[in-house]
Short mmCIF file of C-alpha atoms in Angstrom, two decimals:
data_model
loop_
_atom_site.label_atom_id
_atom_site.label_comp_id
_atom_site.label_asym_id
_atom_site.label_seq_id
_atom_site.Cartn_x
_atom_site.Cartn_y
_atom_site.Cartn_z
CA MET Q 1 -78.56 -10.76 50.06
CA THR Q 2 -78.94 -8.88 53.17
CA PRO Q 3 -77.75 -5.20 53.50
CA SER Q 4 -75.03 -6.41 55.95
CA ARG Q 5 -73.49 -8.74 53.47
CA MET Q 6 -73.81 -6.53 50.25
CA THR Q 7 -70.38 -5.76 48.76
CA PRO Q 8 -69.51 -2.28 47.93
CA ARG Q 9 -69.78 -2.91 44.18
CA VAL Q 10 -73.28 -4.23 44.54
CA ALA Q 11 -74.37 -1.43 46.87
CA ILE Q 12 -73.11 1.30 44.60
CA GLY Q 13 -74.76 -0.39 41.61
CA THR Q 14 -78.25 -0.85 43.30
CA VAL Q 15 -78.12 2.71 44.61
CA SER Q 16 -77.07 4.07 41.25
CA ALA Q 17 -79.87 2.20 39.33
CA ALA Q 18 -82.51 3.73 41.74
CA VAL Q 19 -81.13 7.31 41.64
CA LEU Q 20 -80.75 7.44 37.78
CA ALA Q 21 -84.08 5.62 37.31
CA ALA Q 22 -85.91 8.16 39.35
CA THR Q 23 -84.08 11.02 37.89
CA VAL Q 24 -84.75 9.87 34.20
CA LEU Q 25 -88.26 9.05 34.76
CA THR Q 26 -89.52 11.97 36.95
CA GLY Q 27 -86.87 14.45 36.64
CA ALA Q 28 -86.74 14.73 40.35
CA PRO Q 29 -83.87 13.95 42.75
CA ALA Q 30 -84.00 10.45 44.21
CA THR Q 31 -82.62 9.22 47.57
CA ALA Q 32 -80.83 6.26 48.60
CA GLU Q 33 -83.95 4.68 50.24
CA ALA Q 34 -85.31 4.33 46.91
CA ALA Q 35 -83.07 1.22 46.35
CA THR Q 36 -84.80 -1.98 46.29
CA PRO Q 37 -83.34 -5.51 46.92
CA GLU Q 38 -81.55 -7.10 43.96
CA SER Q 39 -83.93 -10.04 43.85
CA ALA Q 40 -87.09 -8.01 43.40
CA PRO Q 41 -87.68 -6.37 39.86
CA THR Q 42 -88.65 -2.89 40.13
CA THR Q 43 -91.02 -0.92 37.94
CA ALA Q 44 -91.28 2.91 37.53
CA THR Q 45 -93.56 4.78 35.31
CA SER Q 46 -94.41 8.44 34.79
CA GLY Q 47 -97.89 9.11 33.45
CA GLY Q 48 -98.10 8.06 29.71
CA SER Q 49 -94.42 7.68 29.18
CA ALA Q 50 -92.61 4.24 28.78
CA SER Q 51 -92.32 1.99 31.83
CA LEU Q 52 -89.11 0.67 33.34
CA ARG Q 53 -88.27 -2.62 35.02
CA PHE Q 54 -85.03 -3.96 36.55
CA VAL Q 55 -84.77 -7.72 35.83
CA ASP Q 56 -82.47 -10.54 36.00
CA ILE Q 57 -81.57 -12.51 32.64
CA GLU Q 58 -79.79 -15.70 32.44
CA GLY Q 59 -76.74 -15.45 30.40
CA ASP Q 60 -74.45 -17.90 28.72
CA GLY Q 61 -73.56 -20.69 31.21
CA GLY Q 62 -76.26 -19.85 33.49
CA ILE Q 63 -74.75 -16.67 34.94
CA THR Q 64 -77.16 -13.87 36.00
CA LEU Q 65 -77.03 -10.45 33.90
CA LYS Q 66 -78.44 -7.62 35.74
CA ALA Q 67 -80.67 -5.72 33.27
CA ASN Q 68 -83.38 -2.98 32.77
CA VAL Q 69 -86.29 -2.94 30.37
CA PHE Q 70 -88.19 -0.10 29.04
CA THR Q 71 -91.50 -0.83 27.42
CA PRO Q 72 -93.50 1.84 25.31
CA ALA Q 73 -96.48 3.35 27.09
CA GLY Q 74 -99.83 1.69 26.17
CA ALA Q 75 -98.20 -1.58 25.44
CA ASP Q 76 -101.04 -4.10 26.09
CA GLY Q 77 -99.90 -7.31 24.44
CA THR Q 78 -101.79 -6.48 21.02
CA ARG Q 79 -98.90 -5.40 19.23
CA ARG Q 80 -95.13 -5.86 18.80
CA TYR Q 81 -92.55 -3.26 18.91
CA PRO Q 82 -88.77 -2.97 17.61
CA VAL Q 83 -86.38 -4.05 20.26
CA ILE Q 84 -82.99 -2.50 20.82
CA VAL Q 85 -80.36 -4.29 23.09
CA LEU Q 86 -77.79 -2.27 24.81
CA PRO Q 87 -74.66 -3.94 26.38
CA THR Q 88 -72.80 -1.60 28.86
CA SER Q 89 -69.56 -0.02 28.27
CA TRP Q 90 -66.29 -1.32 30.02
CA SER Q 91 -66.71 -0.70 33.73
CA MET Q 92 -70.12 1.16 33.51
CA PRO Q 93 -73.06 0.10 35.52
CA GLN Q 94 -76.27 -1.13 34.06
CA VAL Q 95 -77.89 2.26 34.32
CA GLU Q 96 -75.59 3.79 31.72
CA TYR Q 97 -78.10 4.10 29.00
CA LEU Q 98 -81.25 4.94 31.00
CA ALA Q 99 -81.67 8.46 29.40
CA GLN Q 100 -81.41 7.25 25.99
CA ALA Q 101 -83.38 4.11 26.45
CA LYS Q 102 -86.24 6.04 27.64
CA LYS Q 103 -86.08 8.36 24.65
CA LEU Q 104 -85.99 5.35 22.48
CA ALA Q 105 -88.99 3.80 24.34
CA ASP Q 106 -91.03 6.95 24.24
CA LYS Q 107 -90.68 6.59 20.42
CA GLY Q 108 -92.01 3.12 20.30
CA TYR Q 109 -89.09 0.77 20.96
CA VAL Q 110 -88.58 -1.99 23.65
CA VAL Q 111 -85.23 -1.36 25.06
CA VAL Q 112 -83.05 -3.74 27.14
CA GLY Q 113 -80.02 -2.53 28.66
CA TYR Q 114 -77.80 -4.86 30.51
CA ASN Q 115 -74.48 -5.10 32.44
CA SER Q 116 -71.86 -6.89 30.51
CA ARG Q 117 -70.69 -10.16 32.24
CA GLY Q 118 -68.02 -9.69 34.85
CA PHE Q 119 -68.96 -6.22 35.83
CA TRP Q 120 -70.73 -4.68 38.77
CA GLN Q 121 -73.75 -6.89 39.64
CA SER Q 122 -73.73 -9.18 36.75
CA GLY Q 123 -72.32 -12.74 37.13
CA GLY Q 124 -69.27 -14.50 35.47
CA GLU Q 125 -65.81 -12.81 34.87
CA ILE Q 126 -64.54 -10.28 32.35
CA GLU Q 127 -64.07 -11.99 29.08
CA THR Q 128 -63.22 -8.96 26.93
CA ALA Q 129 -65.74 -9.49 24.30
CA GLY Q 130 -65.09 -13.04 23.99
CA PRO Q 131 -67.33 -15.85 22.74
CA LYS Q 132 -69.21 -15.88 26.14
CA ASP Q 133 -70.03 -12.15 25.70
CA VAL Q 134 -71.32 -12.75 22.26
CA ALA Q 135 -73.56 -15.70 23.49
CA ASP Q 136 -74.80 -13.41 26.26
CA ALA Q 137 -76.14 -10.97 23.73
CA SER Q 138 -78.06 -13.68 22.01
CA LYS Q 139 -79.44 -14.71 25.35
CA VAL Q 140 -80.71 -11.40 26.06
CA ILE Q 141 -82.33 -11.17 22.62
CA ASP Q 142 -84.08 -14.62 23.61
CA TRP Q 143 -85.26 -13.18 26.79
CA ALA Q 144 -86.63 -9.92 25.13
CA LEU Q 145 -88.60 -11.91 22.57
CA ALA Q 146 -90.05 -14.12 25.34
CA HIS Q 147 -90.77 -11.58 28.10
CA THR Q 148 -91.55 -8.35 26.24
CA PRO Q 149 -93.80 -7.21 23.24
CA ALA Q 150 -90.58 -7.37 21.10
CA ASP Q 151 -90.88 -8.04 17.31
CA ARG Q 152 -88.32 -10.82 16.36
CA GLN Q 153 -88.19 -9.29 12.81
CA LYS Q 154 -87.03 -5.93 14.10
CA VAL Q 155 -83.98 -6.38 16.39
CA GLY Q 156 -81.31 -3.99 16.86
CA MET Q 157 -78.12 -3.60 19.04
CA ALA Q 158 -76.15 -0.49 20.15
CA GLY Q 159 -73.56 0.48 22.58
CA VAL Q 160 -70.78 2.65 23.50
CA SER Q 161 -67.07 1.28 23.61
CA TYR Q 162 -67.22 -2.10 24.94
CA GLY Q 163 -70.91 -2.32 24.13
CA ALA Q 164 -70.30 -1.23 20.63
CA GLY Q 165 -67.55 -4.05 20.19
CA ILE Q 166 -70.01 -6.71 21.69
CA SER Q 167 -72.81 -5.50 19.40
CA LEU Q 168 -70.60 -5.73 16.24
CA LEU Q 169 -69.43 -9.13 17.10
CA ALA Q 170 -72.99 -10.33 17.92
CA SER Q 171 -74.14 -9.17 14.39
CA ALA Q 172 -71.68 -11.79 12.99
CA PHE Q 173 -73.23 -14.71 14.93
CA ASP Q 174 -76.98 -13.65 15.37
CA LYS Q 175 -78.85 -13.39 12.15
CA ARG Q 176 -81.74 -11.80 13.97
CA ILE Q 177 -79.87 -8.46 14.44
CA LYS Q 178 -80.95 -6.28 11.70
CA ALA Q 179 -79.30 -2.99 12.59
CA VAL Q 180 -76.37 -1.85 14.66
CA ALA Q 181 -75.02 1.47 16.07
CA ALA Q 182 -71.57 1.06 17.23
CA LEU Q 183 -70.21 4.34 19.11
CA SER Q 184 -66.62 4.46 20.07
CA GLY Q 185 -66.12 0.86 19.35
CA TRP Q 186 -63.41 -1.12 17.47
CA GLY Q 187 -63.18 -3.08 14.44
CA ASP Q 188 -59.65 -4.36 15.09
CA LEU Q 189 -58.59 -4.84 18.66
CA VAL Q 190 -54.96 -5.48 17.70
CA GLY Q 191 -54.76 -2.40 15.37
CA SER Q 192 -56.29 -0.39 18.40
CA ILE Q 193 -54.16 -0.99 21.29
CA TYR Q 194 -51.00 -2.41 19.40
CA SER Q 195 -50.89 -0.29 16.40
CA GLY Q 196 -47.52 0.17 14.76
CA ARG Q 197 -46.45 -3.03 16.72
CA THR Q 198 -46.33 -0.74 19.82
CA GLU Q 199 -48.04 -1.26 23.12
CA HIS Q 200 -50.48 1.56 23.87
CA ARG Q 201 -49.39 1.84 27.50
CA GLN Q 202 -51.81 4.47 28.93
CA ALA Q 203 -54.82 2.91 27.20
CA ALA Q 204 -54.12 -0.66 28.39
CA GLU Q 205 -53.36 0.50 31.93
CA PHE Q 206 -56.63 2.59 31.99
CA LEU Q 207 -58.69 -0.42 30.83
CA GLY Q 208 -56.84 -2.83 33.23
CA ALA Q 209 -57.38 -0.49 36.33
CA THR Q 210 -60.97 0.38 35.69
CA GLY Q 211 -61.77 -3.33 34.98
CA ALA Q 212 -60.24 -4.48 38.18
CA LEU Q 213 -62.05 -1.68 40.13
CA THR Q 214 -65.50 -2.49 38.80
CA GLY Q 215 -65.47 -5.99 37.90
CA ARG Q 216 -63.87 -9.52 38.07
CA PRO Q 217 -61.12 -9.87 35.44
CA SER Q 218 -60.80 -13.45 34.08
CA PRO Q 219 -57.48 -15.38 34.62
CA GLU Q 220 -57.00 -15.14 30.97
CA PHE Q 221 -57.44 -11.41 30.80
CA ARG Q 222 -54.99 -10.83 33.84
CA THR Q 223 -52.36 -12.94 32.01
CA ILE Q 224 -52.85 -11.01 28.77
CA MET Q 225 -52.59 -7.76 30.50
CA LYS Q 226 -49.54 -8.89 32.38
CA ASP Q 227 -47.74 -10.09 29.07
CA PHE Q 228 -48.79 -6.94 27.22
CA LEU Q 229 -47.49 -4.42 29.81
CA ALA Q 230 -44.39 -6.28 30.31
CA SER Q 231 -43.74 -6.37 26.40
CA ASN Q 232 -43.25 -10.14 26.51
CA LEU Q 233 -42.30 -10.71 22.86
CA ASP Q 234 -42.39 -14.50 23.48
CA LYS Q 235 -46.17 -14.06 23.89
CA GLU Q 236 -46.67 -11.74 20.93
CA LYS Q 237 -48.43 -14.43 18.69
CA ASP Q 238 -50.67 -15.40 21.55
CA LEU Q 239 -51.61 -11.81 22.24
CA ILE Q 240 -52.36 -11.08 18.63
CA ALA Q 241 -54.61 -14.39 18.37
CA TRP Q 242 -56.43 -13.24 21.48
CA GLY Q 243 -57.17 -9.84 20.00
CA ARG Q 244 -58.10 -11.20 16.61
CA LYS Q 245 -60.66 -13.53 18.23
CA ARG Q 246 -62.23 -10.31 19.75
CA SER Q 247 -62.19 -8.17 16.60
CA PRO Q 248 -65.35 -7.77 14.44
CA ALA Q 249 -62.91 -7.45 11.41
CA THR Q 250 -62.00 -11.11 11.84
CA TYR Q 251 -65.63 -12.02 11.13
CA LEU Q 252 -66.27 -9.55 8.24
CA ASP Q 253 -67.52 -12.34 5.95
CA LYS Q 254 -70.09 -13.30 8.46
CA ILE Q 255 -71.20 -9.76 9.20
CA ASN Q 256 -71.49 -8.98 5.54
CA ALA Q 257 -73.48 -12.23 4.87
CA ASN Q 258 -76.01 -11.36 7.65
CA GLY Q 259 -76.55 -8.03 6.17
CA ALA Q 260 -77.19 -5.97 9.32
CA ALA Q 261 -77.34 -2.16 8.78
CA ILE Q 262 -74.23 -0.71 10.60
CA MET Q 263 -73.55 2.69 11.87
CA LEU Q 264 -70.12 3.42 13.24
CA GLY Q 265 -69.49 6.62 15.30
CA ASN Q 266 -65.96 7.35 16.71
CA ALA Q 267 -63.78 10.42 17.76
CA TRP Q 268 -60.64 11.62 15.94
CA GLY Q 269 -58.65 11.70 19.14
CA ASP Q 270 -59.86 8.26 20.56
CA SER Q 271 -56.71 7.22 22.51
CA ILE Q 272 -58.40 3.68 23.09
CA PHE Q 273 -59.61 2.85 19.76
CA PRO Q 274 -57.87 5.18 17.06
CA PRO Q 275 -60.04 6.24 14.13
CA ASN Q 276 -57.93 4.43 11.36
CA GLN Q 277 -59.12 0.83 12.35
CA THR Q 278 -62.54 2.07 12.45
CA ALA Q 279 -62.39 3.49 8.90
CA ASP Q 280 -60.69 0.48 7.52
CA PHE Q 281 -63.42 -1.70 8.99
CA TYR Q 282 -66.10 0.70 7.56
CA GLU Q 283 -64.68 0.31 4.01
CA LYS Q 284 -64.90 -3.41 4.07
CA LEU Q 285 -68.52 -3.53 5.14
CA THR Q 286 -70.92 -4.33 2.03
CA GLY Q 287 -74.31 -3.74 3.68
CA PRO Q 288 -76.09 -0.48 4.57
CA LYS Q 289 -73.63 1.55 6.41
CA ARG Q 290 -72.76 4.87 7.92
CA LEU Q 291 -69.45 6.31 9.24
CA GLU Q 292 -69.25 9.39 11.74
CA PHE Q 293 -66.26 11.06 13.04
CA ARG Q 294 -66.37 14.03 15.52
CA PRO Q 295 -63.77 15.77 17.66
CA GLY Q 296 -62.94 14.27 21.04
CA ASP Q 297 -61.51 11.28 22.81
CA HIS Q 298 -62.98 7.87 23.80
CA ALA Q 299 -66.74 8.09 24.26
CA THR Q 300 -66.69 11.86 24.57
CA ALA Q 301 -68.48 12.55 21.30
CA GLU Q 302 -71.54 10.78 22.60
CA GLY Q 303 -70.96 11.16 26.23
CA LEU Q 304 -73.04 14.03 27.11
CA GLY Q 305 -76.05 12.20 25.43
CA LEU Q 306 -75.83 9.59 28.09
CA PHE Q 307 -77.22 12.33 30.49
CA GLY Q 308 -80.19 12.93 28.21
CA LEU Q 309 -78.52 16.23 26.77
CA PRO Q 310 -79.02 16.99 23.07
CA ASN Q 311 -76.35 15.05 21.23
CA ASP Q 312 -75.93 14.58 17.47
CA THR Q 313 -74.34 11.19 17.73
CA TRP Q 314 -77.48 9.85 19.61
CA THR Q 315 -79.69 11.81 17.18
CA ASP Q 316 -78.36 10.03 14.28
CA THR Q 317 -78.46 6.64 16.14
CA GLN Q 318 -82.16 7.03 16.60
CA ARG Q 319 -82.70 8.03 13.07
CA TRP Q 320 -80.60 4.95 11.96
CA PHE Q 321 -82.93 2.66 13.93
CA ASP Q 322 -85.98 4.56 12.89
CA HIS Q 323 -85.32 3.72 9.22
CA TYR Q 324 -83.77 0.24 9.39
CA LEU Q 325 -86.04 -1.09 12.05
CA LYS Q 326 -89.27 0.93 11.78
CA GLY Q 327 -88.91 1.57 8.00
CA ALA Q 328 -89.25 5.43 8.52
CA ASP Q 329 -88.55 7.41 5.33
CA ASN Q 330 -86.35 9.79 7.09
CA GLY Q 331 -83.69 10.27 4.37
CA VAL Q 332 -80.87 8.78 6.42
CA ASP Q 333 -80.21 6.08 3.66
CA ARG Q 334 -79.96 8.84 1.00
CA GLU Q 335 -77.56 10.98 2.85
CA SER Q 336 -73.79 10.98 2.22
CA PRO Q 337 -72.69 7.95 4.32
CA VAL Q 338 -69.55 9.40 5.62
CA LEU Q 339 -69.95 12.46 8.00
CA LEU Q 340 -67.09 14.18 9.32
CA LYS Q 341 -66.87 17.07 11.87
CA SER Q 342 -63.75 19.31 11.62
CA ARG Q 343 -61.75 19.68 14.80
CA SER Q 344 -61.01 23.23 13.86
CA THR Q 345 -64.43 24.71 12.72
CA GLY Q 346 -67.00 22.26 14.13
CA ALA Q 347 -68.65 22.23 10.70
CA TYR Q 348 -70.02 18.95 9.28
CA GLU Q 349 -68.83 17.69 5.88
CA GLY Q 350 -70.47 14.68 3.98
CA TYR Q 351 -68.85 12.40 1.65
CA ARG Q 352 -69.75 9.40 -0.54
CA SER Q 353 -66.92 7.16 0.76
CA TRP Q 354 -63.95 7.18 3.13
CA LYS Q 355 -61.34 6.84 0.31
CA GLY Q 356 -63.10 9.96 -1.38
CA VAL Q 357 -62.45 12.22 1.52
CA PRO Q 358 -59.24 13.91 0.53
CA SER Q 359 -58.93 15.38 -2.97
CA ALA Q 360 -55.19 16.11 -2.95
CA GLN Q 361 -51.89 15.38 -1.16
CA ARG Q 362 -49.47 17.84 0.13
CA ARG Q 363 -46.01 16.25 0.32
CA ILE Q 364 -43.41 17.09 2.84
CA GLY Q 365 -39.88 15.99 1.94
CA LEU Q 366 -37.93 14.41 4.75
CA ASP Q 367 -34.50 15.45 3.12
CA GLY Q 368 -31.01 14.92 4.20
CA SER Q 369 -29.84 12.63 6.99
CA LYS Q 370 -30.80 13.12 10.68
CA GLN Q 371 -29.64 11.07 13.64
CA ILE Q 372 -31.42 11.14 17.11
CA ASN Q 373 -30.49 9.67 20.50
CA THR Q 374 -33.00 7.36 22.05
CA ASN Q 375 -34.68 7.02 25.46
CA TRP Q 376 -35.01 10.79 26.10
CA ASP Q 377 -38.29 12.72 25.73
CA SER Q 378 -37.80 15.63 23.35
CA GLY Q 379 -40.94 17.44 24.44
CA ALA Q 380 -43.02 16.30 21.60
CA ASN Q 381 -45.82 13.92 22.55
CA GLY Q 382 -49.38 12.89 21.99
CA GLY Q 383 -50.69 13.98 25.41
CA LEU Q 384 -52.53 12.03 27.95
CA VAL Q 385 -55.11 9.14 27.38
CA ILE Q 386 -58.83 10.69 27.49
CA LEU Q 387 -57.88 14.16 28.85
CA SER Q 388 -55.82 15.72 25.83
CA SER Q 389 -58.35 15.14 23.04
CA MET Q 390 -61.18 16.22 25.40
CA LEU Q 391 -59.25 19.59 25.75
CA ASP Q 392 -59.01 19.79 21.98
CA GLN Q 393 -62.78 18.87 21.68
CA PHE Q 394 -64.07 21.49 24.20
CA LEU Q 395 -61.31 24.11 24.30
CA LYS Q 396 -59.57 23.68 20.92
CA LEU Q 397 -56.30 23.00 22.88
CA PRO Q 398 -54.62 19.94 21.54
CA PRO Q 399 -51.02 18.98 22.88
CA MET Q 400 -48.52 21.68 21.86
CA ALA Q 401 -44.79 21.98 21.47
CA SER Q 402 -42.37 24.81 20.61
CA ILE Q 403 -40.88 23.51 17.31
CA PRO Q 404 -37.76 25.65 17.34
CA LEU Q 405 -36.88 24.74 21.05
CA LEU Q 406 -37.00 20.97 20.41
CA PRO Q 407 -33.63 19.56 20.94
CA ARG Q 408 -32.42 18.33 17.58
CA PRO Q 409 -30.22 15.49 19.24
CA LEU Q 410 -33.48 14.00 20.46
CA ALA Q 411 -35.96 14.94 17.81
CA ALA Q 412 -35.75 14.75 13.93
CA VAL Q 413 -37.55 17.85 12.59
CA TRP Q 414 -38.75 18.84 8.97
CA GLN Q 415 -40.92 21.61 7.98
CA SER Q 416 -42.95 22.66 4.97
CA GLU Q 417 -43.08 26.04 3.40
CA ARG Q 418 -45.54 28.51 4.72
CA TYR Q 419 -48.86 27.85 3.09
CA GLY Q 420 -50.49 30.91 1.23
CA THR Q 421 -53.92 29.47 1.73
CA GLY Q 422 -55.52 27.39 4.47
CA GLN Q 423 -54.96 23.64 4.34
CA ARG Q 424 -57.91 21.51 5.18
CA VAL Q 425 -56.33 18.18 6.33
CA ARG Q 426 -58.71 15.34 5.88
CA GLY Q 427 -57.96 11.58 6.16
CA THR Q 428 -54.87 9.70 6.87
CA THR Q 429 -51.33 11.12 6.71
CA ARG Q 430 -48.81 8.62 5.63
CA LEU Q 431 -44.88 8.63 6.37
CA HIS Q 432 -42.39 7.05 4.26
CA THR Q 433 -38.58 6.89 5.17
CA THR Q 434 -35.34 4.81 5.50
CA LEU Q 435 -34.32 3.96 9.07
CA THR Q 436 -31.08 2.71 10.25
CA SER Q 437 -30.82 1.62 13.98
CA THR Q 438 -27.72 0.77 15.97
CA ALA Q 439 -29.87 -1.89 17.80
CA GLU Q 440 -32.12 -4.65 16.64
CA SER Q 441 -35.17 -3.24 18.20
CA GLY Q 442 -36.46 0.29 18.61
CA THR Q 443 -39.40 2.51 18.73
CA ALA Q 444 -40.06 6.01 16.93
CA ILE Q 445 -43.07 8.24 17.27
CA ALA Q 446 -43.95 10.48 14.37
CA TYR Q 447 -45.95 13.76 14.85
CA LEU Q 448 -47.37 16.30 12.47
CA TYR Q 449 -47.65 19.83 13.85
CA ASP Q 450 -49.54 22.97 12.74
CA VAL Q 451 -46.83 25.69 13.31
CA GLY Q 452 -47.75 29.34 13.75
CA PRO Q 453 -45.60 32.33 12.95
CA LEU Q 454 -43.86 32.19 16.58
CA GLY Q 455 -42.99 28.51 16.22
CA LEU Q 456 -45.65 27.01 18.51
CA GLY Q 457 -46.85 23.72 17.17
CA LYS Q 458 -50.36 22.29 17.64
CA LEU Q 459 -50.69 18.54 17.26
CA VAL Q 460 -52.48 17.60 14.12
CA THR Q 461 -51.88 13.87 14.37
CA HIS Q 462 -49.28 11.19 15.26
CA ALA Q 463 -48.62 7.46 15.51
CA PRO Q 464 -45.96 5.09 17.04
CA TYR Q 465 -43.67 2.62 15.19
CA THR Q 466 -41.86 -0.30 16.73
CA PHE Q 467 -39.36 -2.77 15.02
CA HIS Q 468 -37.81 -5.87 16.24
CA GLY Q 469 -35.19 -8.34 14.78
CA LYS Q 470 -33.55 -5.87 12.42
CA THR Q 471 -29.84 -6.19 11.71
CA PRO Q 472 -28.01 -3.19 13.35
CA ASN Q 473 -26.63 -0.51 11.19
CA GLN Q 474 -28.51 -1.96 8.10
CA PRO Q 475 -31.02 0.49 6.59
CA PHE Q 476 -34.59 -0.54 6.15
CA GLY Q 477 -37.89 1.01 4.82
CA VAL Q 478 -40.71 2.33 7.15
CA ASP Q 479 -44.11 2.99 6.00
CA LEU Q 480 -46.38 4.40 8.80
CA GLU Q 481 -49.95 5.69 8.88
CA LEU Q 482 -50.59 8.39 11.28
CA PHE Q 483 -53.95 8.53 13.01
CA SER Q 484 -56.70 9.81 10.69
CA THR Q 485 -57.99 13.32 11.47
CA ALA Q 486 -59.76 16.39 10.20
CA TYR Q 487 -57.95 19.70 10.96
CA ASP Q 488 -57.65 23.06 9.29
CA VAL Q 489 -54.36 24.78 9.15
CA PRO Q 490 -54.57 28.44 8.83
CA ALA Q 491 -53.00 30.50 5.83
CA GLY Q 492 -49.47 31.57 6.84
CA HIS Q 493 -48.77 28.47 8.94
CA ARG Q 494 -46.45 25.50 8.13
CA LEU Q 495 -46.76 21.85 8.83
CA ALA Q 496 -43.94 20.19 10.74
CA VAL Q 497 -42.91 16.61 10.95
CA VAL Q 498 -41.26 15.66 14.15
CA VAL Q 499 -39.87 12.14 15.12
CA ASP Q 500 -38.66 11.28 18.64
CA THR Q 501 -38.33 8.04 20.66
CA VAL Q 502 -40.22 8.37 23.87
CA ASP Q 503 -44.00 9.23 24.55
CA PRO Q 504 -45.80 8.58 27.64
CA LEU Q 505 -48.73 7.04 25.86
CA TYR Q 506 -46.67 4.12 24.54
CA ILE Q 507 -44.06 1.51 25.74
CA GLU Q 508 -40.83 2.14 23.84
CA HIS Q 509 -38.31 -0.48 22.87
CA ASN Q 510 -34.94 1.52 22.47
CA PRO Q 511 -32.01 -0.11 24.22
CA SER Q 512 -29.80 2.26 26.24
CA GLY Q 513 -27.47 4.23 24.12
CA ALA Q 514 -28.99 3.32 20.72
CA HIS Q 515 -29.19 5.85 17.86
CA LEU Q 516 -31.69 6.11 15.01
CA THR Q 517 -31.04 7.66 11.81
CA PHE Q 518 -33.38 8.83 9.11
CA SER Q 519 -32.26 9.10 5.52
CA SER Q 520 -33.60 9.80 2.20
CA PRO Q 521 -31.92 7.80 -0.70
CA ALA Q 522 -31.98 9.43 -4.11
CA ASN Q 523 -33.54 6.23 -5.36
CA ASP Q 524 -36.25 6.09 -2.60
CA PRO Q 525 -36.89 9.47 -1.22
CA SER Q 526 -38.42 9.92 2.21
CA TYR Q 527 -41.62 12.01 2.60
CA VAL Q 528 -44.87 12.54 4.56
CA SER Q 529 -48.04 12.74 2.54
CA VAL Q 530 -50.76 14.82 3.95
CA PRO Q 531 -54.26 14.33 2.65
CA VAL Q 532 -56.05 17.65 2.01
CA ARG Q 533 -59.47 18.79 0.69
CA ASP Q 534 -59.09 21.53 -1.87
#
């Protein structure tokens, strides 16, 4: 490919590879002139540190996967090293993992990072973690075993977001994979972007836009996105089937049978892959496993580590591989397997299981009958995709609302008593109520707020709920899990439950002029159960 015919995407990817490679390996700035033609593998070394090559790997169906390979210093063909394969995140170039890959290689790993098919310079189309992506992962492992001093008995996979999902899926179909670190990934794709039977609008739009900008979406993906954002109920079964085919949870039996040691790391406020589905997936794993939740949004808990900065998630990732690929007696297998970091204090807490996280429940009665009008935003909302939970992570500024000022015709509000002691909310809040709608379809969003003395509410958690095919004016029961979290409510504060019908994060299904009524029958009282740690 001559420079005059190089596409903008290819040009950017090539220059980025050279710039980041030089920066990672030498710590010095690199210039655009450092870029080399695509067809020529490049090698960069720095004294006694690991060496780096940029290579082409044949993927499934003969497409080209653009990749980079770190080899430990001193590798002379006389010994084998554990190998870690890193598929890139959605829309990220192949240089995404260079900083962490070099650290791993300097510790004695062969590390192969590659651009997932359909993105940037790699061939093919975006398959959204479909069978071709899984086959690509095995092809990359094949290549590593044939062209590097990789030990076929010590194969690991890791990745962030899209790379995490592909790694988990690959562990179901490739028995050679002995350990996985899946960071900001998903166990259930349907439960991630269609939780509560509600389309996560901003998440889908974000993925669709970035995919189109940096890759080549397949016709299937374009159709799925079109039907999803159009709320095409006639295609709901097809959408769910498409998502389940791409969900590691669908292949739990295979994953468990293969027995790979699996570490899951996610953020409490992940607006692409909410924490509930990750925790549910973790609970069903039967092999060696670890679950870590930290403050932040999608990929922000481990994001700074991609620049080589100190990062707890990546530190634990290396420890995970050191033990399960190298056999290091570093204690990671003896630690509490569930590690939670509070959004409020930043302190770590270890637990023996996810179910054992809360030790008590605080029940808030949803008493009386409250009717709200639909299609109007009350002012309560979950924030903006990516941004809001980042503000919570770094500045302790979650989405807020003045609870006394919320318009009651648009929002149903219930509050607890003031708590005399602090309440450590840990786990999954659950809502149970009786709902009556004047229409057969509708959407409600439930929020839990920490309310201070002046009535300002800080968002603790929330979740959407959508129904279809209900008989108008006939009550029906609703059970909803709000997104799991770890948040400390100060002494003297209240908890407030708010339900309204519009949130920019989601597509709502309330016909014009519809009303929703929440009631609490004597034989089936409505309540919110908040998990706490005494």
